[in-house]
Amino acid sequence: MSSEVGLLVPTPPAIRKIERISPTLYEAAMKCTSRAAWLASGERKLLPPHPRALLGIGVHAVLERARSGVISGTTEDERRVGAEHVFDEKMRELFAATHPLLHAKFDGVDRLPFYNLFRARAAQMAADANVVPSARAREDTPRTGSSGSTVEAALVSRDGRVAGRADVLDAANATVIDYKTGAAGDSGPLTESELRQLRLYAYLASENGIAITRGVIERTDRTRAEVPISPQQAAEEGRRALSVLDGYNQHVGRPFESGASPSADACRFCPCIPFCTAFWKSAEAQWNGQCGTHVEGVVESVEGERLISINLNVTRGTGSRGAAVVTRLSREWLTFSGAALPQPQQTVRIIDAAYVEESEAPAVFRADRIGTAVWTVPSQTP
Ligand code: SF4
């Protein structure tokens, strides 16, 4: 496949109705309706995922299989080896289907940064899970009520408008457990978002006849945080999720930008940044610390052979305005689809570069293999 430009900024989706809200959509919609609209659109393959996101899916696949008793073995070592196979298989499948920019950046799935670390942690957590197939076969599902067994299933509220899948719903111990691949934040052992998620699972459990009084976050770094959950807190979280769903659906049929609430906090880690006009109209250099470095500018010249530098005039984004140079771009990241290098006068958006402190006129932005992407902006884009 070849094209004139590499990554062309995609057209944002319209805001479509959501019938049912999940914990992930709930979090996104609380930050920004447009962000949730993107998640709900299912068009995620248009954007290269962060390698960590792929690894996170791999870890969850292992844990899900372990909790289902599918990973066999009578000893911890046997279960660990089985879990590593599951991880490798899932990661190969994900990598084969992922965005071509990741293929241009990484020779194989096991070259993703921290691959072996995530693999080892997933395998250890799976080995610790110690669930055998015969035990799983006796378990009831949440729909049939509290059996005293550890169960894991998708849960739907009675009105069908809230749904979610907790990693573990332990009815016997009135506990919901969720696994996280990221470390705890600076604000404490549990983030606000994780707390909301646990309470929402507790709400879903109660809607299915299972009483939950405790939420647990287990991280792949093997830390664990617990929090009590009262029936009132669970019910309140359910009410809030429904209210967020109703608020979201008031935007249905409107353009993507109408739901945007750009801010340094809301836009942090948002996958929509490459194509979100509201972000580019509002972003300020001061957002850099919280939101990362993303700049838009007009190309002046391109230099280099294997490693490319783009000289540009930055006009928008979270970097300082004016003369700038983006360095250390591998030629392959720009030409992987048979595209030409960016040309003078083209407008480009550089996502996730690192600002070299105190550089100015030109400001220096350094590309990195993990996150940086260069998008070409179509001329009619506002
Ligand atoms: S970039 Fe910001 S404003 Fe745009 S969709 Fe994401 S969170 Fe919303």
Short mmCIF file of C-alpha atoms and ligand atoms in Angstrom, two decimals:
data_model
loop_
_atom_site.label_atom_id
_atom_site.label_comp_id
_atom_site.label_asym_id
_atom_site.label_seq_id
_atom_site.Cartn_x
_atom_site.Cartn_y
_atom_site.Cartn_z
CA MET A 1 0.00 0.00 0.00
CA SER A 2 1.40 3.43 -0.82
CA SER A 3 0.14 6.96 -0.36
CA GLU A 4 1.49 10.48 -0.64
CA VAL A 5 1.50 11.01 3.09
CA GLY A 6 2.04 8.61 5.97
CA LEU A 7 -0.46 9.16 8.75
CA LEU A 8 -3.27 11.41 7.57
CA VAL A 9 -5.35 12.98 10.36
CA PRO A 10 -8.64 11.01 10.27
CA THR A 11 -12.12 12.52 10.20
CA PRO A 12 -13.64 12.44 13.70
CA PRO A 13 -16.75 10.29 14.20
CA ALA A 14 -20.16 11.85 14.79
CA ILE A 15 -21.58 11.41 18.29
CA ARG A 16 -23.82 8.35 18.20
CA LYS A 17 -26.24 7.10 20.81
CA ILE A 18 -24.91 4.79 23.52
CA GLU A 19 -27.51 2.32 24.81
CA ARG A 20 -25.36 0.94 27.61
CA ILE A 21 -22.51 2.47 29.58
CA SER A 22 -19.44 0.52 30.74
CA PRO A 23 -16.89 1.60 33.37
CA THR A 24 -14.46 2.60 30.59
CA LEU A 25 -17.05 4.71 28.78
CA TYR A 26 -18.17 6.19 32.09
CA GLU A 27 -14.65 7.43 32.83
CA ALA A 28 -14.18 8.80 29.33
CA ALA A 29 -17.57 10.56 29.31
CA MET A 30 -16.91 12.14 32.70
CA LYS A 31 -13.84 13.79 31.20
CA CYS A 32 -15.18 14.64 27.77
CA THR A 33 -18.20 13.59 25.70
CA SER A 34 -16.14 13.55 22.50
CA ARG A 35 -13.56 11.25 24.04
CA ALA A 36 -16.35 8.80 24.90
CA ALA A 37 -17.78 9.17 21.39
CA TRP A 38 -14.47 8.02 19.96
CA LEU A 39 -14.36 5.00 22.27
CA ALA A 40 -17.95 4.13 21.43
CA SER A 41 -17.33 4.48 17.69
CA GLY A 42 -15.20 1.33 17.60
CA GLU A 43 -12.82 2.92 15.09
CA ARG A 44 -9.78 2.49 17.31
CA LYS A 45 -7.71 0.75 14.65
CA LEU A 46 -7.26 4.07 12.85
CA LEU A 47 -4.80 5.14 15.54
CA PRO A 48 -1.62 3.36 16.64
CA PRO A 49 -2.10 2.10 20.21
CA HIS A 50 0.44 2.73 22.93
CA PRO A 51 2.54 -0.45 23.36
CA ARG A 52 1.55 -0.54 27.02
CA ALA A 53 -2.12 -0.74 26.06
CA LEU A 54 -1.42 -3.85 23.98
CA LEU A 55 0.57 -5.40 26.81
CA GLY A 56 -2.27 -4.63 29.21
CA ILE A 57 -4.70 -6.54 26.99
CA GLY A 58 -2.25 -9.45 26.97
CA VAL A 59 -2.05 -9.46 30.77
CA HIS A 60 -5.84 -9.40 31.13
CA ALA A 61 -6.17 -12.28 28.66
CA VAL A 62 -3.81 -14.36 30.80
CA LEU A 63 -5.63 -13.54 34.03
CA GLU A 64 -8.99 -14.25 32.49
CA ARG A 65 -7.81 -17.66 31.30
CA ALA A 66 -6.22 -18.38 34.67
CA ARG A 67 -9.40 -17.51 36.55
CA SER A 68 -11.39 -19.67 34.15
CA GLY A 69 -9.17 -22.61 35.02
CA VAL A 70 -8.06 -22.95 31.40
CA ILE A 71 -4.36 -22.70 32.23
CA SER A 72 -3.44 -26.18 33.33
CA GLY A 73 -0.75 -27.36 35.70
CA THR A 74 -0.57 -28.86 39.14
CA THR A 75 2.46 -26.88 40.28
CA GLU A 76 3.09 -23.15 40.32
CA ASP A 77 5.91 -23.60 37.80
CA GLU A 78 3.66 -25.48 35.38
CA ARG A 79 0.96 -22.84 35.63
CA ARG A 80 3.54 -20.10 35.11
CA VAL A 81 4.84 -21.73 31.92
CA GLY A 82 1.27 -22.25 30.69
CA ALA A 83 0.49 -18.59 31.38
CA GLU A 84 3.56 -17.46 29.44
CA HIS A 85 2.34 -19.44 26.43
CA VAL A 86 -1.08 -17.80 26.68
CA PHE A 87 0.53 -14.37 26.90
CA ASP A 88 2.81 -14.99 23.90
CA GLU A 89 -0.06 -16.32 21.82
CA LYS A 90 -2.37 -13.41 22.66
CA MET A 91 0.36 -10.84 22.04
CA ARG A 92 1.23 -12.35 18.65
CA GLU A 93 -2.43 -12.14 17.69
CA LEU A 94 -2.71 -8.52 18.86
CA PHE A 95 0.52 -7.46 17.19
CA ALA A 96 -0.44 -9.06 13.86
CA ALA A 97 -3.63 -6.98 13.81
CA THR A 98 -2.21 -3.73 15.15
CA HIS A 99 -1.53 -0.46 13.37
CA PRO A 100 1.33 -0.62 10.81
CA LEU A 101 3.23 2.18 12.57
CA LEU A 102 3.95 -0.26 15.40
CA HIS A 103 5.31 -2.76 12.88
CA ALA A 104 7.57 -0.02 11.51
CA LYS A 105 8.82 0.73 15.01
CA PHE A 106 9.23 -2.78 16.41
CA ASP A 107 10.64 -5.81 14.58
CA GLY A 108 8.47 -8.25 16.49
CA VAL A 109 6.01 -8.36 19.33
CA ASP A 110 8.68 -9.33 21.85
CA ARG A 111 10.54 -6.10 21.00
CA LEU A 112 7.79 -4.01 22.57
CA PRO A 113 9.24 -2.17 25.57
CA PHE A 114 8.71 -4.10 28.83
CA TYR A 115 7.38 -7.18 27.00
CA ASN A 116 9.27 -9.62 29.22
CA LEU A 117 8.40 -7.72 32.38
CA PHE A 118 4.65 -7.79 31.62
CA ARG A 119 4.91 -11.44 30.57
CA ALA A 120 6.64 -12.44 33.81
CA ARG A 121 4.20 -10.50 35.98
CA ALA A 122 1.15 -11.88 34.21
CA ALA A 123 2.53 -15.39 34.54
CA GLN A 124 3.22 -14.95 38.24
CA MET A 125 -0.26 -13.55 38.91
CA ALA A 126 -1.78 -16.43 36.96
CA ALA A 127 0.31 -18.95 38.89
CA ASP A 128 -0.83 -17.34 42.14
CA ALA A 129 -4.47 -17.54 41.04
CA ASN A 130 -4.34 -21.31 41.56
CA VAL A 131 -7.70 -22.14 40.02
CA VAL A 132 -8.12 -25.62 38.58
CA PRO A 133 -10.63 -26.60 35.89
CA SER A 134 -12.64 -28.94 38.13
CA ALA A 135 -13.22 -26.11 40.61
CA ARG A 136 -14.33 -23.73 37.87
CA ALA A 137 -16.78 -26.23 36.49
CA ARG A 138 -18.75 -26.14 39.74
CA GLU A 139 -19.13 -22.39 39.86
CA ASP A 140 -22.44 -20.65 39.37
CA THR A 141 -22.84 -17.52 37.30
CA PRO A 142 -23.77 -14.18 38.87
CA ARG A 143 -27.24 -14.40 37.36
CA THR A 144 -28.04 -17.37 39.59
CA GLY A 145 -26.98 -15.55 42.72
CA SER A 146 -24.35 -15.78 45.38
CA SER A 147 -23.00 -19.32 45.52
CA GLY A 148 -19.99 -18.61 47.67
CA SER A 149 -17.67 -19.30 44.73
CA THR A 150 -15.27 -17.01 42.99
CA VAL A 151 -16.86 -16.04 39.70
CA GLU A 152 -16.00 -13.88 36.76
CA ALA A 153 -18.52 -12.70 34.22
CA ALA A 154 -19.98 -9.81 32.33
CA LEU A 155 -22.65 -8.14 34.44
CA VAL A 156 -25.59 -6.11 33.21
CA SER A 157 -27.89 -3.95 35.33
CA ARG A 158 -31.57 -4.87 35.49
CA ASP A 159 -32.53 -2.01 33.20
CA GLY A 160 -29.80 -3.07 30.74
CA ARG A 161 -28.21 0.40 30.69
CA VAL A 162 -25.00 -0.33 32.65
CA ALA A 163 -22.65 -3.22 31.93
CA GLY A 164 -19.17 -4.23 32.94
CA ARG A 165 -16.86 -7.13 33.42
CA ALA A 166 -14.99 -7.29 36.71
CA ASP A 167 -11.83 -9.36 36.66
CA VAL A 168 -12.96 -11.30 39.73
CA LEU A 169 -16.25 -11.22 41.58
CA ASP A 170 -15.76 -13.16 44.78
CA ALA A 171 -19.25 -13.62 46.16
CA ALA A 172 -18.06 -15.75 49.09
CA ASN A 173 -15.95 -12.89 50.39
CA ALA A 174 -18.22 -10.09 49.10
CA THR A 175 -15.25 -8.74 47.16
CA VAL A 176 -14.66 -7.40 43.69
CA ILE A 177 -11.09 -7.47 42.35
CA ASP A 178 -9.73 -5.60 39.37
CA TYR A 179 -6.25 -6.06 37.94
CA LYS A 180 -4.21 -3.08 36.78
CA THR A 181 -1.05 -3.06 34.73
CA GLY A 182 -0.11 0.49 35.76
CA ALA A 183 1.52 1.52 39.03
CA ALA A 184 -0.39 3.44 41.72
CA GLY A 185 -0.54 7.21 41.23
CA ASP A 186 0.94 9.89 43.48
CA SER A 187 -2.46 10.57 45.04
CA GLY A 188 -2.60 7.32 47.03
CA PRO A 189 -2.96 3.57 46.61
CA LEU A 190 -6.20 3.97 44.61
CA THR A 191 -7.07 6.64 42.07
CA GLU A 192 -10.51 8.29 42.03
CA SER A 193 -11.14 6.56 38.74
CA GLU A 194 -10.31 3.12 40.17
CA LEU A 195 -12.57 3.79 43.14
CA ARG A 196 -15.47 4.71 40.83
CA GLN A 197 -14.87 1.58 38.81
CA LEU A 198 -14.93 -0.70 41.86
CA ARG A 199 -18.12 0.93 43.13
CA LEU A 200 -19.74 0.55 39.74
CA TYR A 201 -18.90 -3.17 39.73
CA ALA A 202 -20.41 -3.41 43.22
CA TYR A 203 -23.57 -1.74 41.86
CA LEU A 204 -23.70 -4.22 38.98
CA ALA A 205 -23.17 -7.11 41.37
CA SER A 206 -26.03 -5.94 43.60
CA GLU A 207 -28.25 -5.64 40.52
CA ASN A 208 -27.48 -9.34 40.00
CA GLY A 209 -28.20 -10.41 43.56
CA ILE A 210 -24.63 -10.41 44.85
CA ALA A 211 -23.67 -8.26 47.84
CA ILE A 212 -20.21 -6.68 47.60
CA THR A 213 -18.68 -4.85 50.54
CA ARG A 214 -15.05 -4.60 49.51
CA GLY A 215 -13.13 -3.54 46.40
CA VAL A 216 -9.55 -4.55 45.63
CA ILE A 217 -7.07 -3.34 43.04
CA GLU A 218 -4.22 -5.75 42.34
CA ARG A 219 -1.35 -4.41 40.26
CA THR A 220 1.14 -6.27 38.14
CA ASP A 221 3.90 -4.87 40.39
CA ARG A 222 2.21 -7.09 43.02
CA THR A 223 0.92 -4.26 45.18
CA ARG A 224 -2.66 -4.45 46.38
CA ALA A 225 -5.09 -1.81 47.65
CA GLU A 226 -8.43 -2.43 49.35
CA VAL A 227 -11.39 -0.19 50.03
CA PRO A 228 -14.74 -0.81 51.77
CA ILE A 229 -17.84 -0.24 49.62
CA SER A 230 -21.22 0.42 51.22
CA PRO A 231 -24.51 -0.40 49.44
CA GLN A 232 -25.22 3.35 49.34
CA GLN A 233 -21.90 4.12 47.63
CA ALA A 234 -22.52 1.39 45.07
CA ALA A 235 -26.07 2.61 44.37
CA GLU A 236 -24.89 6.21 44.08
CA GLU A 237 -22.22 5.22 41.55
CA GLY A 238 -24.86 3.43 39.50
CA ARG A 239 -27.06 6.56 39.57
CA ARG A 240 -24.12 8.73 38.48
CA ALA A 241 -23.27 6.41 35.61
CA LEU A 242 -26.87 6.60 34.36
CA SER A 243 -26.83 10.37 34.66
CA VAL A 244 -23.56 10.54 32.67
CA LEU A 245 -25.11 8.27 30.04
CA ASP A 246 -28.16 10.56 29.75
CA GLY A 247 -25.90 13.63 29.53
CA TYR A 248 -23.84 12.00 26.80
CA ASN A 249 -26.90 11.05 24.76
CA GLN A 250 -28.07 14.66 24.68
CA HIS A 251 -25.22 15.26 22.20
CA VAL A 252 -26.33 12.52 19.81
CA GLY A 253 -26.25 13.55 16.17
CA ARG A 254 -24.04 16.55 16.81
CA PRO A 255 -20.51 16.86 15.41
CA PHE A 256 -17.62 15.43 17.39
CA GLU A 257 -16.30 18.82 18.40
CA SER A 258 -19.57 19.87 20.07
CA GLY A 259 -18.93 17.47 22.95
CA ALA A 260 -15.29 18.39 23.49
CA SER A 261 -14.14 19.76 26.85
CA PRO A 262 -10.44 20.38 26.30
CA SER A 263 -8.23 20.87 29.34
CA ALA A 264 -4.84 19.65 30.48
CA ASP A 265 -6.54 17.09 32.70
CA ALA A 266 -9.24 15.85 30.32
CA CYS A 267 -6.90 15.54 27.34
CA ARG A 268 -4.20 13.66 29.24
CA PHE A 269 -3.58 10.36 27.43
CA CYS A 270 -6.53 11.03 25.11
CA PRO A 271 -6.13 9.04 21.88
CA CYS A 272 -8.16 11.68 19.99
CA ILE A 273 -5.46 14.37 20.15
CA PRO A 274 -4.25 13.82 16.55
CA PHE A 275 -7.67 14.73 15.11
CA CYS A 276 -9.38 16.74 17.87
CA THR A 277 -9.77 20.30 16.59
CA ALA A 278 -10.99 21.49 20.00
CA PHE A 279 -7.72 20.35 21.53
CA TRP A 280 -5.62 22.22 18.97
CA LYS A 281 -7.71 25.38 19.34
CA SER A 282 -7.34 25.37 23.15
CA ALA A 283 -4.03 23.73 24.04
CA GLU A 284 -1.43 25.90 25.73
CA ALA A 285 2.26 25.41 26.35
CA GLN A 286 1.52 25.27 30.11
CA TRP A 287 -0.39 22.01 29.60
CA ASN A 288 2.84 20.29 28.72
CA GLY A 289 3.61 18.85 32.17
CA GLN A 290 0.23 17.18 32.61
CA CYS A 291 -0.74 16.43 29.05
CA GLY A 292 2.53 15.67 27.27
CA THR A 293 4.13 17.44 24.32
CA HIS A 294 2.08 17.68 21.14
CA VAL A 295 2.76 20.37 18.55
CA GLU A 296 1.26 21.47 15.26
CA GLY A 297 3.26 23.48 12.77
CA VAL A 298 4.11 24.18 9.17
CA VAL A 299 7.06 22.25 7.78
CA GLU A 300 9.96 24.41 6.61
CA SER A 301 12.49 21.73 5.71
CA VAL A 302 13.34 18.09 6.29
CA GLU A 303 16.89 16.84 6.80
CA GLY A 304 18.68 13.55 7.33
CA GLU A 305 18.91 10.08 5.89
CA ARG A 306 18.22 7.28 8.34
CA LEU A 307 17.36 9.67 11.17
CA ILE A 308 15.19 12.58 10.08
CA SER A 309 14.81 16.07 11.54
CA ILE A 310 11.81 18.22 10.66
CA ASN A 311 12.24 21.99 10.92
CA LEU A 312 8.91 23.67 11.41
CA ASN A 313 7.14 26.75 12.65
CA VAL A 314 4.99 25.70 15.61
CA THR A 315 1.62 27.44 15.73
CA ARG A 316 -0.47 25.35 18.16
CA GLY A 317 -0.24 22.67 20.83
CA THR A 318 1.52 22.21 24.15
CA GLY A 319 4.96 23.36 22.96
CA SER A 320 6.31 26.87 22.64
CA ARG A 321 5.36 28.70 19.43
CA GLY A 322 7.80 29.63 16.71
CA ALA A 323 10.89 28.02 15.21
CA ALA A 324 11.35 24.40 16.25
CA VAL A 325 13.01 21.19 15.17
CA VAL A 326 11.78 17.66 15.78
CA THR A 327 14.78 15.33 15.91
CA ARG A 328 15.49 11.59 15.97
CA LEU A 329 12.62 10.51 13.76
CA SER A 330 13.39 7.22 12.10
CA ARG A 331 12.78 7.43 8.34
CA GLU A 332 10.75 4.22 8.54
CA TRP A 333 8.22 5.75 10.95
CA LEU A 334 7.41 8.36 8.30
CA THR A 335 7.52 6.21 5.18
CA PHE A 336 6.19 2.82 6.39
CA SER A 337 3.20 2.87 4.04
CA GLY A 338 5.28 3.89 1.03
CA ALA A 339 4.64 7.55 1.79
CA ALA A 340 6.93 10.45 0.95
CA LEU A 341 8.59 12.42 3.74
CA PRO A 342 6.67 15.50 4.93
CA GLN A 343 7.06 18.36 2.47
CA PRO A 344 7.66 22.10 3.07
CA GLN A 345 4.40 24.02 3.60
CA GLN A 346 2.55 20.93 4.82
CA THR A 347 0.96 21.20 8.25
CA VAL A 348 1.91 18.36 10.57
CA ARG A 349 1.02 17.34 14.10
CA ILE A 350 3.73 15.72 16.19
CA ILE A 351 2.22 13.66 18.99
CA ASP A 352 4.17 12.66 22.08
CA ALA A 353 7.60 14.12 21.57
CA ALA A 354 9.88 15.26 24.40
CA TYR A 355 10.75 18.93 24.73
CA VAL A 356 14.46 19.43 25.35
CA GLU A 357 14.52 21.71 28.38
CA GLU A 358 15.50 25.34 27.79
CA SER A 359 15.94 24.91 24.05
CA GLU A 360 14.55 27.87 22.09
CA ALA A 361 14.72 29.41 18.62
CA PRO A 362 14.63 26.66 17.61
CA ALA A 363 12.88 24.74 20.37
CA VAL A 364 14.02 21.12 20.17
CA PHE A 365 11.51 18.27 20.38
CA ARG A 366 12.96 14.79 20.52
CA ALA A 367 10.98 11.89 19.07
CA ASP A 368 10.84 8.56 20.84
CA ARG A 369 10.11 5.09 19.57
CA ILE A 370 7.33 4.33 22.01
CA GLY A 371 4.90 7.18 21.57
CA THR A 372 5.83 9.62 18.83
CA ALA A 373 3.73 9.82 15.69
CA VAL A 374 3.78 12.40 12.88
CA TRP A 375 0.38 13.17 11.35
CA THR A 376 -0.25 15.19 8.22
CA VAL A 377 -3.16 17.61 8.47
CA PRO A 378 -5.42 17.81 5.39
CA SER A 379 -5.53 21.39 4.08
CA GLN A 380 -9.27 21.91 4.81
CA THR A 381 -8.94 20.97 8.52
CA PRO A 382 -9.84 23.91 10.85
S1 SF4 B 1 -8.38 15.64 23.01
FE1 SF4 B 1 -9.38 16.52 24.80
S2 SF4 B 1 -11.12 17.67 24.00
FE2 SF4 B 1 -10.45 16.26 22.41
S3 SF4 B 1 -11.67 14.42 22.66
FE3 SF4 B 1 -9.80 14.13 23.84
S4 SF4 B 1 -10.31 14.82 25.88
FE4 SF4 B 1 -11.87 15.63 24.54
#
